[in-house]
Amino acid sequence: MAPSLSEPFSDSSVLIDFVINQGNGVKGLSEMGLKALPKQYIQPLEERMCMTNVQAQESIPIIDMSNPNDLEVEKSICEAASKWGFFQIVNHDVPVEVLENVKDATYKFFGLAAEALEWKDYLSLFYVSEEEAFALWPSVCREQVLDYMRKSEVVIKQLLKVLMKGLNVNEIDETKESLLMGSMRTNLNYYPKCPNPELTVGVGRHSDVSTLTILLQDEIGGLFVRGNDGDNWIHVPPIKGSLVINVGDALQIMSNGKYKSVEHRVVANGSNNRISVPIFVNPRPSDMIGPLPELIENGEKPIYKQVLYSDYVKHFFRKAHDGKKTVAFAEL
Ligand SMILES: O=C(O)CCC(=O)C(=O)O
Ligand SMILES: [Fe+2]
């Protein structure tokens, strides 16, 4: 039974049934035209975005990738990964058409079905093989997602090569390539319009568990990155055709802390629906991750221990989004 507008979801089991079991998602809630946010989505005050903490004059670096082997470009990538942990790339090799197609496919998918978390619905696609993707992924988006992943691989390899060079790791053999990018997951995120955006979050504060994340966002905006001073938040402005790149915990650990996996969050929006499509480039679940041996051989003191990547990810998902605390799991 659909819940009535006059008494929407005072009972949590009705809400869970509507959003999850019946598959309506947060999208279903948004489209009911609720006057107020259901209480289950109201976040504690300290987790809500306070606009006085936004640093409007700051922005993360925007890097032109037309000449990825140019020394100045290499330098700006490594500096951005050390200082910010976040940057946007423009003039990369992923065709704008591929990006547009995967955004359209995301809209199409959420026209069909949804599941829920925070004020956000998402579909998570773990890549195993093309055959499996053809068998299991929704047909409305699988071609576009596969194309987006395939075409992004070039830029992912370029970035990892440059970032490794910045650590004086000049050879990426098969084992290292697998450690850096042995598994990939693409999420289709949908943040429906929200009746009380200031009371909730699209995605709470977190850092990613990936090596690198490649994020495509639409033109709405709402992604904020923790500024260098630790208190403020910096908006990541949508730039058509760009990809947002961020360092994840696995790369922070492997680089022995040189590259930073930075907290970020997504605010809910009172006027527009928003989509984003991150590719999480990860080690394999069975890999041990820790500071790269080359760094230790060069005399660096390790600040992280070796951990099984699947244990690290399990640890991340055991707790609610809670900022940067996951990485403490690997600290020595
Ligand atoms: O939607 C976004 O812009 C970011 C999403 C995100 O941080 C994530 O899925 O890990
Ligand atoms: Fe994230």
Coordinates of C-alpha atoms and ligand atoms in Angstrom, one line a residue:
M1 CA 0.0 0.0 0.0
A2 CA 1.4 3.5 -0.8
P3 CA 1.8 5.6 2.3
S4 CA -0.5 8.6 2.6
L5 CA 0.8 12.1 2.3
S6 CA -1.0 13.2 5.5
E7 CA 0.9 10.8 7.7
P8 CA 4.0 9.9 5.8
F9 CA 6.2 7.3 7.3
S10 CA 5.8 7.8 11.0
D11 CA 6.5 4.1 11.1
S12 CA 10.0 3.2 10.0
S13 CA 9.0 -0.3 8.8
V14 CA 6.6 1.3 6.3
L15 CA 9.3 3.6 5.1
I16 CA 11.8 0.7 4.6
D17 CA 9.2 -1.4 2.9
F18 CA 8.3 1.5 0.5
V19 CA 11.9 2.5 -0.3
I20 CA 13.8 -0.8 -0.3
N21 CA 11.4 -3.8 -0.5
Q22 CA 9.1 -2.3 -3.1
G23 CA 12.1 -0.8 -4.9
N24 CA 10.8 2.8 -5.0
G25 CA 14.0 4.2 -3.7
V26 CA 14.5 7.8 -2.5
K27 CA 13.4 8.7 -6.0
G28 CA 9.9 7.3 -5.0
L29 CA 9.9 9.5 -1.9
S30 CA 11.0 12.6 -3.8
E31 CA 8.3 12.0 -6.5
M32 CA 5.5 11.7 -3.9
G33 CA 5.7 15.5 -3.4
L34 CA 6.3 15.2 0.4
K35 CA 6.1 18.5 2.2
A36 CA 8.7 17.5 4.8
L37 CA 11.7 15.2 4.9
P38 CA 10.8 11.9 6.6
K39 CA 12.4 11.9 10.1
Q40 CA 14.6 8.9 9.3
Y41 CA 16.6 11.0 6.9
I42 CA 17.3 13.9 9.3
Q43 CA 21.0 13.9 10.1
P44 CA 22.5 15.1 13.4
L45 CA 23.4 18.8 13.2
E46 CA 27.1 18.2 13.0
E47 CA 26.7 16.1 9.9
R48 CA 24.7 18.7 8.0
M49 CA 26.5 21.0 5.6
C50 CA 26.8 24.5 7.1
M51 CA 27.2 27.0 4.3
T52 CA 29.4 29.3 6.5
N53 CA 32.0 26.6 6.3
V54 CA 32.2 26.8 2.5
Q55 CA 35.3 28.5 1.1
A56 CA 34.0 30.1 -2.0
Q57 CA 37.3 31.6 -3.2
E58 CA 39.2 28.3 -3.2
S59 CA 39.0 25.6 -5.9
I60 CA 40.7 22.3 -6.5
P61 CA 43.2 22.2 -9.5
I62 CA 42.0 21.8 -13.0
I63 CA 44.6 19.9 -15.1
D64 CA 44.8 19.9 -18.9
M65 CA 45.7 16.3 -20.0
S66 CA 46.3 17.0 -23.7
N67 CA 50.0 16.3 -23.2
P68 CA 50.0 13.8 -20.3
N69 CA 53.8 13.3 -20.7
D70 CA 54.7 16.9 -20.4
L71 CA 56.9 17.4 -17.3
E72 CA 54.8 20.3 -16.1
V73 CA 51.6 18.3 -16.4
E74 CA 53.2 15.4 -14.5
K75 CA 54.3 17.7 -11.8
S76 CA 50.9 19.3 -11.4
I77 CA 49.2 15.8 -11.1
C78 CA 51.6 14.7 -8.4
E79 CA 51.3 18.0 -6.6
A80 CA 47.5 17.9 -6.7
A81 CA 47.5 14.3 -5.4
S82 CA 49.8 15.3 -2.5
K83 CA 48.3 18.6 -1.6
W84 CA 44.6 18.2 -2.4
G85 CA 43.9 14.5 -3.0
F86 CA 41.4 15.9 -5.6
F87 CA 41.6 17.5 -9.0
Q88 CA 39.6 17.7 -12.2
I89 CA 41.0 16.7 -15.6
V90 CA 40.0 18.3 -19.0
N91 CA 41.1 17.4 -22.5
H92 CA 41.6 13.8 -21.5
D93 CA 41.1 10.8 -23.8
V94 CA 37.6 9.8 -22.8
P95 CA 35.3 11.0 -25.5
V96 CA 32.6 13.5 -24.4
E97 CA 30.1 11.3 -26.2
V98 CA 30.9 8.3 -24.0
L99 CA 30.4 10.5 -20.9
E100 CA 27.1 11.8 -22.2
N101 CA 26.0 8.2 -23.0
V102 CA 26.7 7.0 -19.5
K103 CA 24.8 9.9 -17.9
D104 CA 21.8 9.2 -20.2
A105 CA 22.0 5.5 -19.2
T106 CA 22.0 6.5 -15.5
Y107 CA 18.8 8.5 -16.1
K108 CA 17.2 5.6 -18.0
F109 CA 18.1 3.1 -15.3
F110 CA 16.5 5.2 -12.5
G111 CA 13.4 5.5 -14.7
L112 CA 13.1 1.8 -14.1
A113 CA 14.2 0.8 -10.6
A114 CA 16.1 1.9 -7.5
E115 CA 17.5 0.9 -4.1
A116 CA 18.3 3.3 -1.3
L117 CA 21.0 4.8 1.0
E118 CA 21.0 8.3 2.5
W119 CA 19.1 10.7 0.3
K120 CA 20.4 8.8 -2.7
D121 CA 19.6 5.8 -4.8
Y122 CA 22.4 3.9 -6.5
L123 CA 23.3 0.9 -8.6
S124 CA 26.7 -0.6 -8.0
L125 CA 28.3 -2.6 -10.8
F126 CA 31.4 -4.7 -9.9
Y127 CA 33.3 -5.5 -13.1
V128 CA 34.3 -9.2 -13.4
S129 CA 34.2 -9.8 -17.2
E130 CA 32.3 -8.6 -20.2
E131 CA 30.4 -11.9 -20.3
E132 CA 29.3 -11.5 -16.7
A133 CA 28.3 -7.8 -17.3
F134 CA 26.2 -9.0 -20.3
A135 CA 24.5 -11.6 -18.1
L136 CA 23.9 -9.5 -15.0
W137 CA 24.0 -5.8 -15.6
P138 CA 20.7 -4.0 -16.6
S139 CA 20.5 -3.8 -20.4
V140 CA 19.4 -0.2 -20.3
C141 CA 22.9 0.9 -19.2
R142 CA 25.5 -1.9 -19.6
E143 CA 26.9 -0.9 -23.0
Q144 CA 27.4 2.7 -21.9
V145 CA 29.0 1.7 -18.6
L146 CA 31.3 -0.8 -20.2
D147 CA 32.3 1.8 -22.8
Y148 CA 32.9 4.4 -20.1
M149 CA 35.1 2.0 -18.2
R150 CA 37.0 0.8 -21.2
K151 CA 37.7 4.3 -22.5
S152 CA 38.6 5.5 -19.0
E153 CA 41.3 2.8 -18.7
V154 CA 43.7 4.8 -20.8
V155 CA 43.5 7.9 -18.6
I156 CA 43.6 5.8 -15.4
K157 CA 46.9 4.2 -16.6
Q158 CA 48.3 7.6 -17.5
L159 CA 47.5 9.0 -14.1
L160 CA 48.9 6.0 -12.2
K161 CA 52.1 6.0 -14.3
V162 CA 52.6 9.7 -13.4
L163 CA 51.7 9.2 -9.8
M164 CA 54.1 6.3 -9.5
K165 CA 56.9 8.3 -11.2
G166 CA 56.3 10.9 -8.5
L167 CA 57.2 8.3 -5.9
N168 CA 60.3 7.2 -7.9
V169 CA 58.5 4.0 -8.9
N170 CA 59.4 3.9 -12.5
E171 CA 58.3 0.5 -13.5
I172 CA 54.7 -0.8 -13.3
D173 CA 55.0 -4.5 -13.9
E174 CA 52.0 -6.8 -14.0
T175 CA 51.9 -7.4 -10.2
K176 CA 52.0 -3.7 -9.5
E177 CA 49.4 -2.9 -12.1
S178 CA 47.1 -5.5 -10.5
L179 CA 47.8 -4.1 -7.1
L180 CA 46.9 -0.6 -8.3
M181 CA 44.0 -1.3 -10.6
G182 CA 43.2 -5.1 -10.3
S183 CA 39.4 -4.5 -9.8
M184 CA 36.9 -1.9 -10.8
R185 CA 33.5 -0.9 -9.7
T186 CA 31.2 1.7 -11.3
N187 CA 28.3 3.2 -9.4
L188 CA 25.3 5.0 -10.9
N189 CA 24.2 7.5 -8.3
Y190 CA 20.9 9.3 -8.3
Y191 CA 20.2 12.1 -5.8
P192 CA 16.5 13.0 -6.2
K193 CA 15.2 16.5 -5.4
C194 CA 14.7 16.7 -1.6
P195 CA 12.0 18.5 0.4
N196 CA 14.3 19.6 3.2
P197 CA 17.9 19.4 1.8
E198 CA 19.4 21.3 4.7
L199 CA 18.4 18.5 7.2
T200 CA 20.0 15.6 5.4
V201 CA 22.9 14.6 3.2
G202 CA 23.3 13.1 -0.3
V203 CA 26.4 11.3 0.8
G204 CA 27.9 11.8 4.3
R205 CA 31.6 12.7 4.9
H206 CA 33.9 9.9 3.8
S207 CA 37.0 9.2 1.9
D208 CA 37.0 6.5 -0.8
V209 CA 38.6 3.1 -0.2
S210 CA 39.9 3.0 -3.8
T211 CA 43.3 3.6 -5.3
L212 CA 41.8 6.3 -7.5
T213 CA 38.3 7.4 -8.2
I214 CA 37.3 8.8 -11.6
L215 CA 34.0 10.7 -11.2
L216 CA 31.7 12.0 -13.8
Q217 CA 29.1 14.5 -12.5
D218 CA 26.3 16.3 -14.3
E219 CA 25.7 20.1 -14.3
I220 CA 23.9 20.4 -11.0
G221 CA 26.9 20.5 -8.5
G222 CA 26.8 19.6 -4.8
L223 CA 30.1 17.7 -4.3
F224 CA 32.3 19.3 -1.6
V225 CA 35.8 18.5 -0.7
R226 CA 37.5 19.1 2.7
G227 CA 39.8 22.0 2.4
N228 CA 43.5 21.9 3.4
D229 CA 42.9 23.7 6.7
G230 CA 40.6 20.9 7.8
D231 CA 37.5 23.0 8.7
N232 CA 36.2 24.2 5.5
W233 CA 34.6 22.7 2.4
I234 CA 35.3 23.5 -1.2
H235 CA 32.8 23.0 -3.9
V236 CA 33.8 21.0 -7.0
P237 CA 32.2 23.0 -9.8
P238 CA 30.7 21.0 -12.7
I239 CA 32.8 21.5 -15.9
K240 CA 31.3 19.9 -19.0
G241 CA 33.5 17.1 -20.3
S242 CA 35.7 17.0 -17.2
L243 CA 36.4 14.1 -14.9
V244 CA 37.0 14.6 -11.2
I245 CA 39.9 12.5 -9.9
N246 CA 40.5 11.7 -6.3
V247 CA 43.0 9.7 -4.4
G248 CA 41.5 6.9 -2.3
D249 CA 42.7 5.3 0.9
A250 CA 44.5 2.4 -0.9
L251 CA 46.8 4.9 -2.7
Q252 CA 47.4 7.0 0.5
I253 CA 48.5 3.7 2.2
M254 CA 50.6 2.5 -0.8
S255 CA 52.3 5.9 -1.2
N256 CA 53.1 5.9 2.6
G257 CA 51.0 9.0 3.0
K258 CA 52.4 11.1 0.2
Y259 CA 49.2 11.2 -1.8
K260 CA 46.1 12.1 0.2
S261 CA 42.7 10.5 0.3
V262 CA 40.6 13.5 1.2
E263 CA 37.1 13.6 2.8
H264 CA 34.3 14.6 0.6
R265 CA 30.5 14.8 0.8
V266 CA 27.4 15.5 -1.3
V267 CA 24.7 17.8 -0.2
A268 CA 21.0 17.2 -1.0
N269 CA 19.4 19.6 -3.4
G270 CA 15.9 21.2 -3.0
S271 CA 15.4 22.1 -6.6
N272 CA 17.0 19.5 -8.9
N273 CA 17.7 15.8 -9.3
R274 CA 21.4 15.1 -9.7
I275 CA 23.4 12.1 -11.0
S276 CA 27.0 11.1 -10.8
V277 CA 29.0 8.1 -12.1
P278 CA 32.2 7.2 -10.2
I279 CA 34.6 4.5 -11.3
F280 CA 36.4 3.1 -8.3
V281 CA 39.8 1.8 -9.3
N282 CA 40.8 -0.7 -6.6
P283 CA 43.3 -3.4 -5.7
R284 CA 41.9 -6.9 -5.8
P285 CA 40.1 -8.1 -2.6
S286 CA 42.8 -10.7 -2.1
D287 CA 45.7 -8.3 -2.3
M288 CA 47.8 -7.2 0.7
I289 CA 48.3 -3.5 0.6
G290 CA 50.9 -1.4 2.4
P291 CA 53.6 1.2 1.7
L292 CA 55.2 0.1 -1.6
P293 CA 58.5 -1.8 -1.2
E294 CA 60.4 0.7 -3.3
L295 CA 59.6 3.5 -0.8
I296 CA 60.8 1.4 2.1
E297 CA 64.0 0.4 0.2
N298 CA 64.6 4.1 -0.4
G299 CA 64.8 4.5 3.4
E300 CA 61.3 5.7 4.2
K301 CA 59.9 4.7 7.5
P302 CA 56.5 2.9 6.9
I303 CA 53.6 4.6 8.6
Y304 CA 51.1 1.9 7.6
K305 CA 51.1 -1.8 8.0
Q306 CA 50.3 -4.5 5.4
V307 CA 46.5 -5.2 5.4
L308 CA 44.4 -7.5 3.4
Y309 CA 42.4 -5.2 1.0
S310 CA 39.1 -7.1 1.6
D311 CA 39.5 -6.7 5.4
Y312 CA 40.1 -2.9 4.8
V313 CA 36.9 -2.7 2.7
K314 CA 34.9 -4.7 5.2
H315 CA 36.1 -2.4 8.0
F316 CA 34.9 0.6 5.9
F317 CA 31.4 -0.8 5.4
R318 CA 31.0 -2.0 9.0
K319 CA 30.6 1.6 10.2
A320 CA 28.5 4.4 9.0
H321 CA 30.3 7.1 7.0
D322 CA 32.5 8.7 9.4
G323 CA 35.1 10.9 7.7
K324 CA 38.7 9.8 7.5
K325 CA 38.7 7.2 10.3
T326 CA 39.0 4.1 8.1
V327 CA 42.6 4.7 7.3
A328 CA 43.5 4.5 11.0
F329 CA 42.8 0.8 10.5
A330 CA 46.1 0.5 8.6
E331 CA 48.2 2.8 10.8
L332 CA 51.3 1.4 12.6
Ligands
LIG1 O1 28.2 12.1 -6.3 C1 29.3 12.5 -6.1 O2 29.7 13.6 -6.6 C2 30.3 11.8 -5.2 C3 29.9 10.5 -4.8 C4 30.9 9.8 -3.9 O3 31.7 10.4 -3.2 C5 31.0 8.3 -3.9 O4 30.2 7.7 -4.5 O5 32.0 7.8 -3.2
FE2 FE 33.3 9.2 -2.6

